[in-house]
Amino acid sequence: MARWIDFRSDTVTQPTPSMRKAMAEAEVGDDVYGEDPTVRRLEEVAAARLGKEAGLFCPSGTMANQVAVLAHTRRGDEVLLEQESHIYYYEVGGVALLAGCQVRPLPSDRGVLDPAVVEAAIRPANIHFPRPSLLCLENTHNRWGGTVMTVEQTAALADVAHRHGLRVHLDGARLFNAAVALGVPADRLAAPADSVMFSLSKGLGCPVGSVLVGDRDFIEEARRYRKALGGGMRQAGIIAAAGLVALEEMIDRLAEDHALARRLAEGLAELPGVVVDLESVQTNIVMADVRGTGWAAQELAAALAAEGVRVNAVDPYRLRWVTHKDVGPRDVDEALRIFRRILS
Ligand code: TLP
């Protein structure tokens, strides 16, 4: 096999030469003592970029989300979130396991919650009820196929939550994809939320890491929980250095990934039995419903992999294709050719 054409995720991206150089040359120290200048700089730059007071560098988006939930809640509280959200669907039940909270999954329109639905789900004070203390949002929305939530939608949802005394955490693993797609600065998308997580290790190309941002007190609390979960890292400037490069060099190019996803989606939609909701292809993720092909998604993923094309079956009928800096137009055309051949 010459090489995989890998659409499984944007997490598969390789660090760029300038990241590797910055990593090799990074000034480092023991970050548990707060002495790693590169980590501190990344946390400051990330916070400023999202318009928040402080930042916390975490090994993964999952840990950043979970320390956020821990820092925002008390045991037995209720966490409202969208029913396909990453925090609910893909984080190993961490909200229950770690924070001891009950989740309240809510339906949405392509990943965007309706403020009225959220408001109706917020329970009043009553001896029978858990205390609702946190609303989690996701932008872009992974399982809905990379759909974006606008500034206005985010603000309306945060407004409802805040009016009822809930805090708002935004899982912005791909927030910069949303910002580029909407043509708005990321800090405007972050503004309505009390805390925001974004990933460096997805479309931005870093090998490791996510940053959680929020106000100073919140980040101080989150730092304690990160330590408790084993996320206190030592000379982490080695990896934070790549994050600084990413924030400088890797954001604007996300538009290329979005254009490529569009080309891929249009190609997939022409294949017999494959259905793509083109309206939901807004960033770098394409969900292809393959029910009409007579194949299970898993079988198709295996057949594609045998031909060098990697995709993820995200449920029995859907294949997820993610574009990123390490695939190009020729890869898309080649993958479509291979897929068509398999289906015929
Ligand atoms: N998502 C991964 C998988 O876990 C599904 C992927 O390949 O897309 N929030 C969102 C919205 C995410 O998509 C992800 C990763 C995370 C959080 C967690 O980030 P990591 O993988 O760094 O723990």
Coordinates of C-alpha atoms and ligand atoms in Angstrom, one line a residue:
M1 CA 0.0 0.0 0.0
A2 CA 1.5 3.3 -1.1
R3 CA -0.2 5.4 1.5
W4 CA -3.6 5.6 3.2
I5 CA -6.0 8.3 2.1
D6 CA -7.2 9.0 5.6
F7 CA -10.6 10.6 6.1
R8 CA -11.3 9.1 9.5
S9 CA -10.6 12.3 11.4
D10 CA -8.7 15.6 11.3
T11 CA -7.0 14.2 14.4
V12 CA -4.8 12.1 12.1
T13 CA -2.9 15.2 10.8
Q14 CA 0.9 15.3 11.0
P15 CA 2.6 18.3 12.6
T16 CA 4.1 20.8 10.1
P17 CA 7.8 21.4 9.7
S18 CA 7.5 24.7 11.5
M19 CA 5.8 23.0 14.4
R20 CA 8.5 20.4 14.6
K21 CA 11.1 23.2 14.6
A22 CA 9.3 25.2 17.3
M23 CA 9.0 22.0 19.4
A24 CA 12.7 21.2 19.1
E25 CA 13.6 24.8 20.2
A26 CA 10.9 25.3 22.8
E27 CA 11.9 26.9 26.1
V28 CA 10.5 24.6 28.8
G29 CA 10.2 24.2 32.6
D30 CA 8.1 22.2 35.0
D31 CA 4.5 23.3 34.3
V32 CA 3.1 21.8 37.6
Y33 CA 5.3 24.5 39.3
G34 CA 3.9 26.9 36.7
E35 CA 7.4 27.3 35.3
D36 CA 7.0 26.4 31.7
P37 CA 7.2 29.6 29.7
T38 CA 5.9 28.1 26.5
V39 CA 2.8 26.6 28.1
R40 CA 2.1 29.9 29.9
R41 CA 2.4 31.8 26.6
L42 CA 0.1 29.4 24.9
E43 CA -2.5 29.7 27.7
E44 CA -2.3 33.5 27.5
V45 CA -2.4 33.7 23.7
A46 CA -5.3 31.2 23.6
A47 CA -7.3 33.1 26.3
A48 CA -6.7 36.4 24.5
R49 CA -7.7 34.9 21.2
L50 CA -11.1 33.8 22.7
G51 CA -11.6 36.9 24.7
K52 CA -11.3 35.2 28.1
E53 CA -9.1 35.9 31.1
A54 CA -7.1 32.7 31.4
G55 CA -6.3 29.4 29.8
L56 CA -5.4 25.9 30.8
F57 CA -3.5 23.6 28.5
C58 CA -4.9 20.0 28.6
P59 CA -3.6 16.8 27.0
S60 CA -6.9 16.2 25.2
G61 CA -10.3 17.8 24.4
T62 CA -12.0 15.1 26.5
M63 CA -10.0 16.1 29.6
A64 CA -10.6 19.8 29.0
N65 CA -14.4 19.2 28.7
Q66 CA -14.4 17.0 31.8
V67 CA -12.4 19.4 34.0
A68 CA -14.8 22.1 32.8
V69 CA -17.8 20.1 33.9
L70 CA -16.1 19.3 37.2
A71 CA -15.3 22.9 37.9
H72 CA -18.8 24.2 36.9
T73 CA -20.9 21.6 38.9
R74 CA -21.4 19.8 42.2
R75 CA -22.2 16.1 42.6
G76 CA -25.8 15.4 41.9
D77 CA -26.4 18.4 39.6
E78 CA -28.0 18.1 36.2
V79 CA -26.1 18.9 33.0
L80 CA -28.1 19.9 30.0
L81 CA -26.6 19.0 26.6
E82 CA -27.5 18.1 23.1
Q83 CA -28.3 14.4 22.6
E84 CA -25.6 13.7 20.0
S85 CA -23.0 15.9 21.7
H86 CA -19.4 14.7 22.2
I87 CA -19.6 15.2 25.9
Y88 CA -22.6 12.9 26.1
Y89 CA -21.8 10.4 23.3
Y90 CA -18.1 10.0 23.2
E91 CA -16.6 10.7 26.6
V92 CA -17.0 7.4 28.3
G93 CA -19.8 8.6 30.6
G94 CA -17.3 11.0 32.2
V95 CA -20.0 13.4 33.4
A96 CA -21.4 10.6 35.5
L97 CA -18.1 8.9 36.3
L98 CA -16.1 11.9 37.3
A99 CA -18.4 14.8 38.2
G100 CA -21.2 12.6 39.5
C101 CA -23.8 14.6 37.6
Q102 CA -26.9 13.5 35.8
V103 CA -27.1 14.3 32.1
R104 CA -30.2 15.7 30.4
P105 CA -29.8 15.1 26.6
L106 CA -32.0 17.4 24.5
P107 CA -33.0 17.1 20.8
S108 CA -31.8 19.7 18.3
D109 CA -32.0 21.0 14.7
R110 CA -28.7 19.8 13.2
G111 CA -26.9 20.2 16.5
V112 CA -28.3 23.6 17.3
L113 CA -30.5 23.5 20.4
D114 CA -33.7 25.6 20.6
P115 CA -33.7 28.1 23.5
A116 CA -37.3 27.2 24.2
V117 CA -36.5 23.5 24.5
V118 CA -33.6 24.4 26.9
E119 CA -35.8 26.7 29.0
A120 CA -38.5 24.0 29.3
A121 CA -35.9 21.5 30.5
I122 CA -34.5 23.7 33.2
R123 CA -36.1 22.5 36.4
P124 CA -37.2 24.9 39.1
A125 CA -36.1 24.6 42.7
N126 CA -37.9 21.6 44.2
I127 CA -37.0 19.0 46.7
H128 CA -37.5 16.3 44.1
F129 CA -35.2 17.7 41.5
P130 CA -31.5 17.7 40.8
R131 CA -30.1 21.2 40.5
P132 CA -29.5 22.2 36.9
S133 CA -26.2 24.0 36.9
L134 CA -24.6 23.7 33.4
L135 CA -25.6 23.9 29.8
C136 CA -23.0 22.4 27.3
L137 CA -23.0 23.5 23.7
E138 CA -20.9 22.2 20.8
N139 CA -19.6 24.2 17.8
T140 CA -19.0 22.8 15.3
H141 CA -21.1 19.8 16.0
N142 CA -19.3 16.6 15.3
R143 CA -22.1 14.0 15.0
W144 CA -24.3 16.4 13.1
G145 CA -21.6 16.6 10.5
G146 CA -19.6 19.7 11.4
T147 CA -22.6 22.0 11.5
V148 CA -22.0 25.6 12.8
M149 CA -23.9 27.6 15.5
T150 CA -24.0 31.3 14.9
V151 CA -23.1 34.0 17.4
E152 CA -26.8 34.9 17.7
Q153 CA -27.8 31.3 18.3
T154 CA -25.1 30.9 20.9
A155 CA -26.0 34.1 22.6
A156 CA -29.7 33.2 22.8
L157 CA -29.0 29.8 24.4
A158 CA -26.5 31.3 26.8
D159 CA -29.0 33.9 27.7
V160 CA -31.7 31.4 28.7
A161 CA -29.1 29.4 30.7
H162 CA -27.8 32.5 32.5
R163 CA -31.3 33.8 33.3
H164 CA -31.9 30.6 35.2
G165 CA -28.5 30.6 37.0
L166 CA -26.8 27.9 34.8
R167 CA -23.4 28.3 33.5
V168 CA -22.5 27.6 29.9
H169 CA -19.6 25.5 28.6
L170 CA -18.8 25.5 24.9
D171 CA -17.2 22.4 23.4
G172 CA -15.4 24.2 20.6
A173 CA -13.1 21.4 19.6
R174 CA -13.5 22.8 16.1
L175 CA -14.5 26.3 17.0
F176 CA -12.0 27.8 14.5
N177 CA -13.7 25.8 11.8
A178 CA -16.9 27.5 12.8
A179 CA -15.3 30.9 12.9
V180 CA -13.8 30.5 9.4
A181 CA -17.0 29.1 8.0
L182 CA -19.1 32.0 9.4
G183 CA -16.5 34.6 8.8
V184 CA -16.6 35.9 12.4
P185 CA -13.7 36.1 14.9
A186 CA -13.7 33.1 17.3
D187 CA -13.9 35.4 20.3
R188 CA -17.4 36.4 19.2
L189 CA -18.5 32.8 19.2
A190 CA -16.9 32.3 22.6
A191 CA -18.3 35.4 24.2
P192 CA -21.6 34.1 25.4
A193 CA -20.0 31.1 27.1
D194 CA -18.5 31.0 30.5
S195 CA -15.9 28.5 29.4
V196 CA -14.7 27.3 26.0
M197 CA -12.5 24.3 25.0
F198 CA -10.8 24.2 21.6
S199 CA -8.6 21.5 20.2
L200 CA -5.1 22.1 18.7
S201 CA -4.8 18.4 17.6
K202 CA -7.6 18.4 15.0
G203 CA -7.7 20.6 11.9
L204 CA -5.0 22.9 13.4
G205 CA -2.5 20.0 13.0
C206 CA -0.8 19.8 16.4
P207 CA 0.2 16.4 17.7
V208 CA -1.4 16.8 21.1
G209 CA -3.5 19.2 23.1
S210 CA -6.6 21.3 23.7
V211 CA -7.0 24.6 25.6
L212 CA -9.7 25.4 28.1
V213 CA -10.4 29.1 28.6
G214 CA -12.6 31.1 31.0
D215 CA -12.3 33.5 33.9
R216 CA -9.4 33.4 36.3
D217 CA -11.2 31.8 39.2
F218 CA -12.7 29.1 37.0
I219 CA -9.4 28.2 35.4
E220 CA -7.7 28.0 38.8
E221 CA -10.4 25.5 39.9
A222 CA -10.1 23.6 36.6
R223 CA -6.3 23.4 37.1
R224 CA -6.9 21.6 40.3
Y225 CA -9.2 19.1 38.6
R226 CA -6.7 18.6 35.7
K227 CA -4.1 17.7 38.3
A228 CA -6.5 15.3 40.0
L229 CA -7.1 13.5 36.7
G230 CA -3.4 13.1 36.1
G231 CA -3.2 15.9 33.6
G232 CA -0.5 18.0 35.4
M233 CA 2.3 17.8 32.8
R234 CA 5.9 18.7 33.3
Q235 CA 8.0 20.1 30.3
A236 CA 4.8 20.4 28.3
G237 CA 6.2 23.4 26.4
I238 CA 7.5 20.8 23.9
I239 CA 4.0 20.3 22.8
A240 CA 2.6 23.7 23.6
A241 CA 5.1 25.2 21.2
A242 CA 3.2 23.5 18.3
G243 CA 0.0 25.1 19.6
L244 CA 1.5 28.6 19.3
V245 CA 2.5 27.8 15.7
A246 CA -1.0 26.5 15.0
L247 CA -2.7 29.7 16.3
E248 CA -0.4 31.7 14.0
E249 CA -0.4 29.7 10.9
M250 CA -3.1 27.1 10.7
I251 CA -6.4 28.9 11.1
D252 CA -7.0 30.6 7.8
R253 CA -6.2 27.5 5.8
L254 CA -9.2 25.7 7.3
A255 CA -11.2 27.2 4.5
E256 CA -9.4 24.8 2.2
D257 CA -10.7 21.9 4.2
H258 CA -14.2 23.2 4.0
A259 CA -14.0 23.6 0.2
L260 CA -12.7 20.1 0.0
A261 CA -15.5 18.7 2.1
R262 CA -18.0 20.3 -0.2
R263 CA -16.3 18.7 -3.3
L264 CA -16.3 15.4 -1.5
A265 CA -20.0 15.7 -0.4
E266 CA -21.1 16.5 -3.9
G267 CA -19.3 13.6 -5.2
L268 CA -20.6 11.2 -2.6
A269 CA -24.2 12.4 -3.1
E270 CA -23.9 11.3 -6.8
L271 CA -23.0 7.7 -5.8
P272 CA -25.9 5.1 -6.1
G273 CA -27.6 4.6 -2.8
V274 CA -25.6 7.2 -0.9
V275 CA -27.4 10.1 0.7
V276 CA -25.7 13.3 1.9
D277 CA -27.5 16.2 3.5
L278 CA -25.6 18.9 1.6
E279 CA -27.1 21.6 3.8
S280 CA -25.4 20.2 6.8
V281 CA -22.0 20.2 5.1
Q282 CA -20.8 23.5 6.5
T283 CA -17.2 22.8 7.5
N284 CA -14.9 19.8 7.2
I285 CA -17.1 16.9 8.0
V286 CA -19.3 14.9 5.7
M287 CA -21.8 12.3 6.9
A288 CA -22.9 9.8 4.2
D289 CA -26.0 7.7 4.8
V290 CA -25.3 4.4 3.0
R291 CA -28.6 2.6 3.8
G292 CA -29.6 2.7 0.2
T293 CA -26.5 0.8 -1.0
G294 CA -27.5 -2.4 0.7
W295 CA -24.2 -2.4 2.6
A296 CA -23.7 -1.8 6.4
A297 CA -21.5 1.2 7.1
Q298 CA -19.0 -1.1 8.8
E299 CA -18.7 -3.4 5.8
L300 CA -18.3 -0.4 3.4
A301 CA -15.6 1.1 5.7
A302 CA -13.7 -2.3 5.6
A303 CA -14.1 -2.5 1.8
L304 CA -12.8 1.0 1.4
A305 CA -9.9 0.4 3.8
A306 CA -8.9 -2.7 1.7
E307 CA -8.4 -0.2 -1.1
G308 CA -6.5 2.3 1.0
V309 CA -9.3 4.7 1.9
R310 CA -10.0 5.1 5.6
V311 CA -13.3 6.4 6.9
N312 CA -15.2 5.8 10.1
A313 CA -18.6 4.1 10.4
V314 CA -20.2 6.3 13.1
D315 CA -23.3 4.1 13.3
P316 CA -24.8 1.2 11.4
Y317 CA -25.7 3.3 8.4
R318 CA -23.4 6.3 8.3
L319 CA -19.9 6.9 7.2
R320 CA -18.1 10.0 8.5
W321 CA -15.5 11.6 6.2
V322 CA -13.4 14.4 7.6
T323 CA -11.1 16.6 5.5
H324 CA -7.9 18.1 6.8
K325 CA -4.6 19.4 5.7
D326 CA -3.2 16.0 4.8
V327 CA -5.7 15.2 2.1
G328 CA -6.2 17.1 -1.1
P329 CA -8.4 17.3 -4.2
R330 CA -6.7 14.4 -5.9
D331 CA -7.2 12.2 -2.8
V332 CA -10.9 13.1 -2.8
D333 CA -11.3 12.2 -6.5
E334 CA -9.4 9.0 -6.0
A335 CA -11.5 8.0 -3.0
L336 CA -14.7 8.7 -5.0
R337 CA -13.5 6.5 -7.8
I338 CA -12.7 3.7 -5.5
F339 CA -16.0 4.1 -3.7
R340 CA -18.0 4.0 -7.0
R341 CA -16.1 0.9 -8.0
I342 CA -17.0 -0.9 -4.8
L343 CA -20.6 0.0 -5.1
S344 CA -20.8 -1.3 -8.7
Ligands
TLP1 N1 -13.6 13.8 18.5 C1 -12.9 12.7 17.9 C2 -13.6 11.4 18.4 O1 -13.6 11.4 19.8 C3 -15.0 11.2 17.9 C4 -13.1 12.8 16.4 O2 -12.4 12.1 15.6 O3 -13.8 13.7 15.9 N2 -15.3 17.5 21.4 C5 -15.5 17.2 20.1 C6 -16.6 18.0 19.4 C7 -14.8 16.3 19.4 O4 -15.0 16.0 18.1 C8 -13.7 15.7 20.1 C9 -12.9 14.6 19.4 C10 -13.5 16.0 21.4 C11 -14.3 16.9 22.1 C12 -12.4 15.3 22.3 O5 -11.1 15.6 21.9 P1 -9.9 14.6 22.2 O6 -10.0 13.5 21.1 O7 -8.7 15.5 22.1 O8 -10.2 14.0 23.5

